[in-house]
C-alpha cells in the first residue's frame, strides 16, 4: 500500500527497502497518455514533484542508515542529473570564476552534453525510432524538459496536499 501521489517511486522504495530485486521485462507495454494542455501538464508534473519530495523525505534517511546507497542514489537520480546540468550551464553563462572557466571545465561540460546526446541517439537507433520526425520533435522535447524546472519548483514549494488532482484522459485504448 502506498501513501503518496508518487506511488511508482514509493513502490520502488518499498521493494528496495525489502531487498526485492526488479528485473527488466522486455515485452512489457505501458500506455501513458499525456495531458492535452500545457496547464494540465504543469499541474500533473507539480503533483509528481510534490509526491517525489514526500517519498524522498520518507526514505532517504532509512536508505542512508541501512547502507542502501544504490537505492538512495536511484531515488535522487531524477533530481541530481538535471540539477548538475543546470548548475554547469549557469556557471558557464554567468562567467563564475573557478574550474568551470578553465579548458578542463569546458571540456567536462561539453563531454556531459555530448554524452546526453549520444546516449539519446543510441537509444533511438537501438529502438528503431530515429527518424526525421523524431529529430524535429527534439526541439519540442527540449522545451518540455525545460518546463520541468518551474513545474518541479512549484511542486516542491507548494503546500503538501493529500487531495488528488485528476489529469483528464480522453483517448480510448482497446
Short mmCIF file of N, CA and C in Angstrom, two decimals:
data_model
loop_
_atom_site.label_atom_id
_atom_site.label_comp_id
_atom_site.label_asym_id
_atom_site.label_seq_id
_atom_site.Cartn_x
_atom_site.Cartn_y
_atom_site.Cartn_z
N UNK A 1 0.84 -1.18 0.00
CA UNK A 1 0.00 0.00 0.00
C UNK A 1 0.89 1.25 0.00
N UNK A 2 0.49 2.23 -0.80
CA UNK A 2 1.25 3.47 -0.87
C UNK A 2 0.44 4.61 -0.24
N UNK A 3 1.16 5.65 0.16
CA UNK A 3 0.52 6.79 0.81
C UNK A 3 0.77 8.11 0.09
N UNK A 4 1.53 8.09 -0.98
CA UNK A 4 1.88 9.33 -1.67
C UNK A 4 1.23 9.37 -3.04
N UNK A 5 1.34 10.54 -3.69
CA UNK A 5 0.84 10.66 -5.06
C UNK A 5 1.90 10.26 -6.08
N UNK A 6 3.07 9.83 -5.59
CA UNK A 6 4.14 9.32 -6.45
C UNK A 6 4.28 7.82 -6.16
N UNK A 7 3.17 7.11 -6.40
CA UNK A 7 3.13 5.70 -5.99
C UNK A 7 4.17 4.83 -6.68
N UNK A 8 4.53 5.16 -7.92
CA UNK A 8 5.54 4.36 -8.60
C UNK A 8 6.88 4.44 -7.88
N UNK A 9 7.26 5.63 -7.48
CA UNK A 9 8.53 5.80 -6.75
C UNK A 9 8.41 5.16 -5.36
N UNK A 10 7.27 5.30 -4.74
CA UNK A 10 7.08 4.72 -3.41
C UNK A 10 7.15 3.19 -3.48
N UNK A 11 6.54 2.59 -4.49
CA UNK A 11 6.64 1.13 -4.67
C UNK A 11 8.11 0.71 -4.86
N UNK A 12 8.83 1.49 -5.66
CA UNK A 12 10.25 1.20 -5.88
C UNK A 12 11.01 1.22 -4.56
N UNK A 13 10.74 2.20 -3.72
CA UNK A 13 11.41 2.31 -2.42
C UNK A 13 11.02 1.17 -1.50
N UNK A 14 9.75 0.78 -1.51
CA UNK A 14 9.30 -0.34 -0.68
C UNK A 14 10.03 -1.61 -1.10
N UNK A 15 10.15 -1.83 -2.40
CA UNK A 15 10.87 -3.01 -2.89
C UNK A 15 12.34 -2.96 -2.48
N UNK A 16 12.97 -1.79 -2.65
CA UNK A 16 14.38 -1.64 -2.28
C UNK A 16 14.58 -1.84 -0.78
N UNK A 17 13.66 -1.32 0.00
CA UNK A 17 13.74 -1.44 1.46
C UNK A 17 13.67 -2.92 1.89
N UNK A 18 12.91 -3.71 1.14
CA UNK A 18 12.75 -5.13 1.44
C UNK A 18 13.69 -6.01 0.63
N UNK A 19 14.67 -5.37 -0.03
CA UNK A 19 15.69 -6.08 -0.82
C UNK A 19 15.09 -6.99 -1.90
N UNK A 20 14.01 -6.52 -2.51
CA UNK A 20 13.37 -7.26 -3.60
C UNK A 20 13.89 -6.68 -4.90
N UNK A 21 14.50 -7.54 -5.70
CA UNK A 21 15.09 -7.11 -6.97
C UNK A 21 14.00 -7.02 -8.05
N UNK A 22 14.13 -6.01 -8.88
CA UNK A 22 13.21 -5.81 -10.00
C UNK A 22 13.98 -6.11 -11.27
N UNK A 23 13.34 -6.77 -12.20
CA UNK A 23 14.01 -7.13 -13.44
C UNK A 23 13.34 -6.45 -14.62
N UNK A 24 14.04 -6.37 -15.70
CA UNK A 24 13.57 -5.75 -16.94
C UNK A 24 12.63 -6.72 -17.66
N UNK A 25 11.46 -6.25 -18.05
CA UNK A 25 10.51 -7.06 -18.80
C UNK A 25 10.48 -6.53 -20.23
N UNK A 26 11.21 -7.20 -21.09
CA UNK A 26 11.41 -6.71 -22.46
C UNK A 26 10.11 -6.53 -23.23
N UNK A 27 9.13 -7.38 -23.02
CA UNK A 27 7.89 -7.31 -23.79
C UNK A 27 6.79 -6.51 -23.10
N UNK A 28 7.10 -5.89 -21.98
CA UNK A 28 6.10 -5.09 -21.28
C UNK A 28 5.71 -3.87 -22.12
N UNK A 29 4.45 -3.53 -22.08
CA UNK A 29 3.94 -2.37 -22.81
C UNK A 29 3.25 -1.47 -21.79
N UNK A 30 3.58 -0.19 -21.84
CA UNK A 30 2.98 0.77 -20.92
C UNK A 30 2.26 1.84 -21.74
N UNK A 31 1.02 2.09 -21.41
CA UNK A 31 0.25 3.14 -22.07
C UNK A 31 0.21 4.33 -21.13
N UNK A 32 0.73 5.45 -21.57
CA UNK A 32 0.82 6.63 -20.73
C UNK A 32 0.35 7.83 -21.53
N UNK A 33 -0.93 8.12 -21.44
CA UNK A 33 -1.49 9.25 -22.16
C UNK A 33 -1.05 10.55 -21.48
N UNK A 34 -0.52 11.45 -22.25
CA UNK A 34 -0.06 12.73 -21.72
C UNK A 34 -1.21 13.72 -21.69
N UNK A 35 -1.15 14.69 -20.78
CA UNK A 35 -2.19 15.73 -20.74
C UNK A 35 -2.25 16.48 -22.06
N UNK A 36 -3.44 16.98 -22.38
CA UNK A 36 -3.64 17.65 -23.66
C UNK A 36 -3.28 19.12 -23.65
N UNK A 37 -3.12 19.72 -22.47
CA UNK A 37 -2.78 21.13 -22.43
C UNK A 37 -1.53 21.34 -21.57
N UNK A 38 -0.86 22.45 -21.80
CA UNK A 38 0.33 22.77 -21.02
C UNK A 38 -0.03 22.98 -19.56
N UNK A 39 -1.15 23.62 -19.29
CA UNK A 39 -1.59 23.86 -17.90
C UNK A 39 -1.81 22.54 -17.17
N UNK A 40 -2.48 21.60 -17.83
CA UNK A 40 -2.71 20.28 -17.22
C UNK A 40 -1.39 19.56 -16.99
N UNK A 41 -0.46 19.73 -17.92
CA UNK A 41 0.86 19.11 -17.78
C UNK A 41 1.62 19.67 -16.59
N UNK A 42 1.57 20.99 -16.42
CA UNK A 42 2.25 21.63 -15.28
C UNK A 42 1.62 21.16 -13.97
N UNK A 43 0.29 21.08 -13.94
CA UNK A 43 -0.40 20.60 -12.73
C UNK A 43 0.03 19.17 -12.40
N UNK A 44 0.05 18.31 -13.42
CA UNK A 44 0.44 16.92 -13.22
C UNK A 44 1.89 16.81 -12.74
N UNK A 45 2.79 17.52 -13.40
CA UNK A 45 4.21 17.44 -13.03
C UNK A 45 4.49 18.07 -11.67
N UNK A 46 3.74 19.10 -11.31
CA UNK A 46 3.88 19.70 -9.98
C UNK A 46 3.44 18.70 -8.91
N UNK A 47 2.37 17.98 -9.18
CA UNK A 47 1.89 16.96 -8.26
C UNK A 47 2.93 15.86 -8.10
N UNK A 48 3.53 15.43 -9.22
CA UNK A 48 4.58 14.40 -9.16
C UNK A 48 5.77 14.88 -8.34
N UNK A 49 6.17 16.13 -8.58
CA UNK A 49 7.32 16.68 -7.85
C UNK A 49 7.04 16.70 -6.35
N UNK A 50 5.85 17.10 -5.97
CA UNK A 50 5.48 17.11 -4.54
C UNK A 50 5.52 15.69 -3.98
N UNK A 51 4.96 14.75 -4.72
CA UNK A 51 4.95 13.36 -4.28
C UNK A 51 6.36 12.78 -4.16
N UNK A 52 7.20 13.09 -5.13
CA UNK A 52 8.59 12.62 -5.10
C UNK A 52 9.31 13.18 -3.87
N UNK A 53 9.10 14.45 -3.58
CA UNK A 53 9.71 15.06 -2.38
C UNK A 53 9.24 14.35 -1.12
N UNK A 54 7.97 14.02 -1.08
CA UNK A 54 7.43 13.32 0.09
C UNK A 54 8.11 11.95 0.25
N UNK A 55 8.23 11.22 -0.85
CA UNK A 55 8.85 9.89 -0.80
C UNK A 55 10.34 10.01 -0.45
N UNK A 56 11.03 10.97 -1.06
CA UNK A 56 12.45 11.16 -0.74
C UNK A 56 12.62 11.49 0.74
N UNK A 57 11.73 12.32 1.26
CA UNK A 57 11.79 12.67 2.67
C UNK A 57 11.57 11.47 3.58
N UNK A 58 10.71 10.56 3.15
CA UNK A 58 10.42 9.38 3.97
C UNK A 58 11.52 8.33 3.91
N UNK A 59 12.15 8.15 2.73
CA UNK A 59 13.06 7.02 2.56
C UNK A 59 14.54 7.36 2.56
N UNK A 60 14.92 8.61 2.33
CA UNK A 60 16.35 8.95 2.23
C UNK A 60 17.14 8.54 3.46
N UNK A 61 16.70 8.93 4.62
CA UNK A 61 17.43 8.63 5.85
C UNK A 61 17.45 7.12 6.10
N UNK A 62 16.33 6.44 5.84
CA UNK A 62 16.27 4.98 6.01
C UNK A 62 17.33 4.30 5.16
N UNK A 63 17.41 4.70 3.89
CA UNK A 63 18.40 4.09 2.99
C UNK A 63 19.82 4.42 3.42
N UNK A 64 20.03 5.65 3.85
CA UNK A 64 21.36 6.07 4.27
C UNK A 64 21.84 5.27 5.49
N UNK A 65 21.01 5.16 6.52
CA UNK A 65 21.46 4.45 7.73
C UNK A 65 21.56 2.94 7.51
N UNK A 66 20.84 2.41 6.54
CA UNK A 66 20.92 0.98 6.25
C UNK A 66 21.98 0.66 5.19
N UNK A 67 22.67 1.71 4.72
CA UNK A 67 23.72 1.49 3.73
C UNK A 67 23.21 1.13 2.35
N UNK A 68 21.99 1.47 2.04
CA UNK A 68 21.42 1.19 0.72
C UNK A 68 21.70 2.37 -0.21
N UNK A 69 22.99 2.53 -0.52
CA UNK A 69 23.44 3.69 -1.30
C UNK A 69 22.88 3.66 -2.72
N UNK A 70 22.84 2.47 -3.34
CA UNK A 70 22.29 2.39 -4.70
C UNK A 70 20.83 2.83 -4.73
N UNK A 71 20.06 2.40 -3.75
CA UNK A 71 18.65 2.80 -3.68
C UNK A 71 18.54 4.30 -3.45
N UNK A 72 19.39 4.83 -2.59
CA UNK A 72 19.39 6.26 -2.30
C UNK A 72 19.73 7.07 -3.56
N UNK A 73 20.78 6.67 -4.25
CA UNK A 73 21.17 7.38 -5.48
C UNK A 73 20.12 7.22 -6.56
N UNK A 74 19.53 6.05 -6.67
CA UNK A 74 18.48 5.83 -7.66
C UNK A 74 17.28 6.72 -7.41
N UNK A 75 16.94 6.89 -6.13
CA UNK A 75 15.81 7.71 -5.76
C UNK A 75 16.08 9.19 -6.08
N UNK A 76 17.31 9.62 -5.97
CA UNK A 76 17.67 11.02 -6.19
C UNK A 76 18.18 11.29 -7.61
N UNK A 77 18.35 10.26 -8.44
CA UNK A 77 18.96 10.45 -9.76
C UNK A 77 18.15 11.39 -10.66
N UNK A 78 16.82 11.33 -10.56
CA UNK A 78 15.99 12.21 -11.40
C UNK A 78 16.17 13.68 -11.02
N UNK A 79 16.64 13.93 -9.81
CA UNK A 79 16.89 15.30 -9.36
C UNK A 79 18.34 15.68 -9.64
N UNK A 80 19.26 14.79 -9.34
CA UNK A 80 20.68 15.11 -9.44
C UNK A 80 21.15 15.33 -10.88
N UNK A 81 20.68 14.49 -11.80
CA UNK A 81 21.14 14.59 -13.19
C UNK A 81 20.80 15.95 -13.80
N UNK A 82 19.52 16.38 -13.77
CA UNK A 82 19.22 17.70 -14.34
C UNK A 82 19.81 18.84 -13.51
N UNK A 83 19.92 18.65 -12.21
CA UNK A 83 20.48 19.70 -11.36
C UNK A 83 21.93 19.98 -11.72
N UNK A 84 22.70 18.92 -11.93
CA UNK A 84 24.11 19.09 -12.34
C UNK A 84 24.16 19.83 -13.68
N UNK A 85 23.30 19.46 -14.61
CA UNK A 85 23.25 20.08 -15.92
C UNK A 85 22.97 21.58 -15.79
N UNK A 86 21.94 21.92 -15.03
CA UNK A 86 21.56 23.33 -14.86
C UNK A 86 22.68 24.11 -14.19
N UNK A 87 23.27 23.54 -13.16
CA UNK A 87 24.37 24.22 -12.45
C UNK A 87 25.55 24.47 -13.38
N UNK A 88 25.92 23.47 -14.16
CA UNK A 88 27.05 23.65 -15.09
C UNK A 88 26.77 24.74 -16.12
N UNK A 89 25.57 24.75 -16.66
CA UNK A 89 25.20 25.77 -17.65
C UNK A 89 25.21 27.16 -17.00
N UNK A 90 24.61 27.28 -15.81
CA UNK A 90 24.56 28.58 -15.13
C UNK A 90 25.96 29.09 -14.79
N UNK A 91 26.82 28.22 -14.35
CA UNK A 91 28.20 28.61 -14.05
C UNK A 91 28.89 29.13 -15.31
N UNK A 92 28.69 28.42 -16.39
CA UNK A 92 29.32 28.81 -17.66
C UNK A 92 28.75 30.15 -18.15
N UNK A 93 27.43 30.31 -18.10
CA UNK A 93 26.79 31.53 -18.60
C UNK A 93 27.16 32.75 -17.76
N UNK A 94 27.15 32.59 -16.45
CA UNK A 94 27.40 33.73 -15.56
C UNK A 94 28.87 34.12 -15.51
N UNK A 95 29.73 33.29 -16.05
CA UNK A 95 31.15 33.62 -16.05
C UNK A 95 31.78 33.51 -14.68
N UNK A 96 31.19 32.67 -13.83
CA UNK A 96 31.75 32.47 -12.49
C UNK A 96 33.20 31.99 -12.62
N UNK A 97 34.00 32.39 -11.67
CA UNK A 97 35.41 32.01 -11.70
C UNK A 97 35.59 30.62 -11.11
N UNK A 98 36.65 29.99 -11.49
CA UNK A 98 36.94 28.67 -10.95
C UNK A 98 37.18 27.68 -12.06
N UNK A 99 37.11 26.42 -11.70
CA UNK A 99 37.46 25.34 -12.63
C UNK A 99 36.60 25.33 -13.88
N UNK A 100 35.31 25.76 -13.78
CA UNK A 100 34.43 25.66 -14.93
C UNK A 100 34.78 26.65 -16.03
N UNK A 101 35.58 27.65 -15.73
CA UNK A 101 36.00 28.60 -16.75
C UNK A 101 37.33 28.21 -17.38
N UNK A 102 37.90 27.11 -16.90
CA UNK A 102 39.17 26.63 -17.46
C UNK A 102 38.88 25.73 -18.65
N UNK A 103 39.92 25.38 -19.38
CA UNK A 103 39.77 24.45 -20.50
C UNK A 103 39.23 23.11 -20.02
N UNK A 104 39.72 22.63 -18.88
CA UNK A 104 39.26 21.35 -18.33
C UNK A 104 37.77 21.42 -17.99
N UNK A 105 37.34 22.50 -17.37
CA UNK A 105 35.94 22.66 -17.02
C UNK A 105 35.05 22.71 -18.24
N UNK A 106 35.49 23.42 -19.26
CA UNK A 106 34.74 23.50 -20.51
C UNK A 106 34.64 22.12 -21.16
N UNK A 107 35.75 21.37 -21.11
CA UNK A 107 35.75 20.01 -21.69
C UNK A 107 34.77 19.10 -20.94
N UNK A 108 34.70 19.23 -19.62
CA UNK A 108 33.76 18.42 -18.84
C UNK A 108 32.33 18.76 -19.24
N UNK A 109 32.03 20.04 -19.36
CA UNK A 109 30.69 20.46 -19.75
C UNK A 109 30.32 19.91 -21.13
N UNK A 110 31.22 20.06 -22.09
CA UNK A 110 30.95 19.55 -23.43
C UNK A 110 30.85 18.03 -23.46
N UNK A 111 31.66 17.35 -22.66
CA UNK A 111 31.58 15.90 -22.56
C UNK A 111 30.21 15.49 -22.03
N UNK A 112 29.76 16.19 -21.01
CA UNK A 112 28.46 15.92 -20.40
C UNK A 112 27.34 16.09 -21.43
N UNK A 113 27.35 17.21 -22.13
CA UNK A 113 26.33 17.47 -23.15
C UNK A 113 26.39 16.45 -24.28
N UNK A 114 27.61 16.13 -24.73
CA UNK A 114 27.79 15.16 -25.81
C UNK A 114 27.30 13.78 -25.38
N UNK A 115 27.59 13.41 -24.14
CA UNK A 115 27.16 12.11 -23.62
C UNK A 115 25.64 12.01 -23.62
N UNK A 116 24.96 13.08 -23.22
CA UNK A 116 23.50 13.09 -23.21
C UNK A 116 22.96 12.87 -24.62
N UNK A 117 23.49 13.60 -25.57
CA UNK A 117 23.03 13.48 -26.96
C UNK A 117 23.35 12.09 -27.51
N UNK A 118 24.56 11.62 -27.27
CA UNK A 118 25.00 10.32 -27.79
C UNK A 118 24.14 9.18 -27.23
N UNK A 119 23.91 9.19 -25.94
CA UNK A 119 23.09 8.14 -25.32
C UNK A 119 21.67 8.19 -25.89
N UNK A 120 21.14 9.39 -26.09
CA UNK A 120 19.80 9.52 -26.65
C UNK A 120 19.73 8.98 -28.08
N UNK A 121 20.71 9.33 -28.89
CA UNK A 121 20.73 8.85 -30.28
C UNK A 121 20.89 7.33 -30.33
N UNK A 122 21.77 6.78 -29.52
CA UNK A 122 21.96 5.33 -29.48
C UNK A 122 20.66 4.63 -29.06
N UNK A 123 19.96 5.20 -28.07
CA UNK A 123 18.69 4.61 -27.63
C UNK A 123 17.66 4.64 -28.77
N UNK A 124 17.60 5.75 -29.50
CA UNK A 124 16.65 5.86 -30.61
C UNK A 124 16.99 4.88 -31.73
N UNK A 125 18.27 4.73 -32.03
CA UNK A 125 18.69 3.79 -33.07
C UNK A 125 18.39 2.36 -32.63
N UNK A 126 18.74 2.03 -31.39
CA UNK A 126 18.51 0.69 -30.87
C UNK A 126 17.03 0.33 -30.90
N UNK A 127 16.17 1.28 -30.54
CA UNK A 127 14.72 1.04 -30.55
C UNK A 127 14.10 1.24 -31.92
N UNK A 128 14.93 1.52 -32.93
CA UNK A 128 14.47 1.76 -34.30
C UNK A 128 13.42 2.88 -34.36
N UNK A 129 13.72 3.97 -33.63
CA UNK A 129 12.79 5.10 -33.58
C UNK A 129 13.44 6.40 -34.06
N UNK A 130 14.62 6.31 -34.63
CA UNK A 130 15.28 7.52 -35.13
C UNK A 130 14.71 7.85 -36.51
N UNK A 131 14.10 9.02 -36.64
CA UNK A 131 13.52 9.45 -37.91
C UNK A 131 13.61 10.97 -38.00
N UNK A 132 13.28 11.47 -39.17
CA UNK A 132 13.25 12.92 -39.40
C UNK A 132 12.28 13.58 -38.42
N UNK A 133 11.09 12.97 -38.24
CA UNK A 133 10.08 13.50 -37.33
C UNK A 133 10.62 13.52 -35.89
N UNK A 134 11.34 12.49 -35.49
CA UNK A 134 11.91 12.43 -34.15
C UNK A 134 12.90 13.57 -33.94
N UNK A 135 13.72 13.82 -34.94
CA UNK A 135 14.70 14.90 -34.84
C UNK A 135 13.98 16.25 -34.70
N UNK A 136 12.93 16.49 -35.49
CA UNK A 136 12.17 17.73 -35.38
C UNK A 136 11.48 17.85 -34.02
N UNK A 137 10.97 16.74 -33.51
CA UNK A 137 10.29 16.74 -32.21
C UNK A 137 11.25 16.99 -31.06
N UNK A 138 12.53 16.85 -31.31
CA UNK A 138 13.54 17.08 -30.28
C UNK A 138 13.43 18.49 -29.72
N UNK A 139 13.15 19.47 -30.58
CA UNK A 139 13.06 20.85 -30.11
C UNK A 139 11.86 21.04 -29.16
N UNK A 140 10.74 20.43 -29.48
CA UNK A 140 9.59 20.46 -28.58
C UNK A 140 9.90 19.75 -27.27
N UNK A 141 10.64 18.65 -27.38
CA UNK A 141 11.02 17.90 -26.18
C UNK A 141 11.93 18.73 -25.28
N UNK A 142 12.84 19.49 -25.89
CA UNK A 142 13.73 20.36 -25.11
C UNK A 142 12.90 21.39 -24.34
N UNK A 143 11.91 21.98 -25.00
CA UNK A 143 11.05 22.95 -24.32
C UNK A 143 10.26 22.28 -23.19
N UNK A 144 9.79 21.07 -23.45
CA UNK A 144 9.06 20.32 -22.43
C UNK A 144 9.98 20.05 -21.23
N UNK A 145 11.21 19.64 -21.48
CA UNK A 145 12.15 19.35 -20.39
C UNK A 145 12.49 20.62 -19.62
N UNK A 146 12.67 21.73 -20.33
CA UNK A 146 12.96 23.00 -19.64
C UNK A 146 11.78 23.43 -18.76
N UNK A 147 10.56 23.08 -19.17
CA UNK A 147 9.40 23.45 -18.37
C UNK A 147 9.28 22.62 -17.10
N UNK A 148 10.08 21.56 -16.98
CA UNK A 148 10.09 20.78 -15.75
C UNK A 148 10.62 21.60 -14.59
N UNK A 149 11.55 22.49 -14.85
CA UNK A 149 12.15 23.28 -13.77
C UNK A 149 11.10 24.10 -13.02
N UNK A 150 10.32 24.95 -13.69
CA UNK A 150 9.29 25.68 -12.93
C UNK A 150 8.21 24.75 -12.37
N UNK A 151 7.84 23.69 -13.10
CA UNK A 151 6.83 22.75 -12.60
C UNK A 151 7.32 22.07 -11.34
N UNK A 152 8.58 21.64 -11.36
CA UNK A 152 9.16 20.98 -10.20
C UNK A 152 9.27 21.91 -9.00
N UNK A 153 9.71 23.13 -9.25
CA UNK A 153 9.83 24.12 -8.17
C UNK A 153 8.46 24.40 -7.57
N UNK A 154 7.46 24.55 -8.43
CA UNK A 154 6.09 24.78 -7.97
C UNK A 154 5.64 23.62 -7.08
N UNK A 155 5.90 22.40 -7.51
CA UNK A 155 5.50 21.22 -6.74
C UNK A 155 6.24 21.10 -5.43
N UNK A 156 7.54 21.39 -5.43
CA UNK A 156 8.35 21.26 -4.23
C UNK A 156 7.93 22.27 -3.17
N UNK A 157 7.67 23.48 -3.58
CA UNK A 157 7.40 24.54 -2.62
C UNK A 157 5.92 24.75 -2.30
N UNK A 158 5.04 24.05 -3.01
CA UNK A 158 3.62 24.16 -2.68
C UNK A 158 3.33 23.33 -1.43
N UNK A 159 2.32 23.76 -0.72
CA UNK A 159 1.92 23.05 0.50
C UNK A 159 1.54 21.62 0.14
N UNK A 160 1.96 20.68 0.99
CA UNK A 160 1.62 19.29 0.79
C UNK A 160 0.10 19.14 0.82
N UNK A 161 -0.41 18.41 -0.15
CA UNK A 161 -1.85 18.20 -0.21
C UNK A 161 -2.11 16.72 -0.46
N UNK A 162 -3.03 16.17 0.28
CA UNK A 162 -3.42 14.78 0.06
C UNK A 162 -4.54 14.70 -0.97
N UNK A 163 -4.98 15.86 -1.44
CA UNK A 163 -6.07 15.91 -2.42
C UNK A 163 -5.53 15.50 -3.79
N UNK A 164 -6.18 14.55 -4.40
CA UNK A 164 -5.79 14.08 -5.71
C UNK A 164 -6.28 15.06 -6.76
N UNK A 165 -5.38 15.49 -7.65
CA UNK A 165 -5.74 16.37 -8.75
C UNK A 165 -5.77 15.52 -10.01
N UNK A 166 -6.95 15.22 -10.46
CA UNK A 166 -7.12 14.32 -11.59
C UNK A 166 -6.63 14.94 -12.89
N UNK A 167 -5.90 14.17 -13.68
CA UNK A 167 -5.49 14.58 -15.02
C UNK A 167 -6.44 13.91 -16.00
N UNK A 168 -7.17 14.71 -16.76
CA UNK A 168 -8.17 14.20 -17.68
C UNK A 168 -7.51 13.41 -18.81
N UNK A 169 -8.00 12.20 -19.04
CA UNK A 169 -7.55 11.36 -20.14
C UNK A 169 -8.74 11.08 -21.04
N UNK A 170 -8.59 11.38 -22.33
CA UNK A 170 -9.72 11.28 -23.25
C UNK A 170 -9.60 10.14 -24.25
N UNK A 171 -8.39 9.66 -24.48
CA UNK A 171 -8.20 8.62 -25.50
C UNK A 171 -8.72 7.28 -25.01
N UNK A 172 -9.29 6.53 -25.93
CA UNK A 172 -9.78 5.19 -25.59
C UNK A 172 -8.80 4.17 -26.15
N UNK A 173 -8.33 3.30 -25.27
CA UNK A 173 -7.38 2.26 -25.68
C UNK A 173 -8.10 0.93 -25.67
N UNK A 174 -8.06 0.26 -26.83
CA UNK A 174 -8.73 -1.06 -26.93
C UNK A 174 -7.77 -2.18 -26.58
#
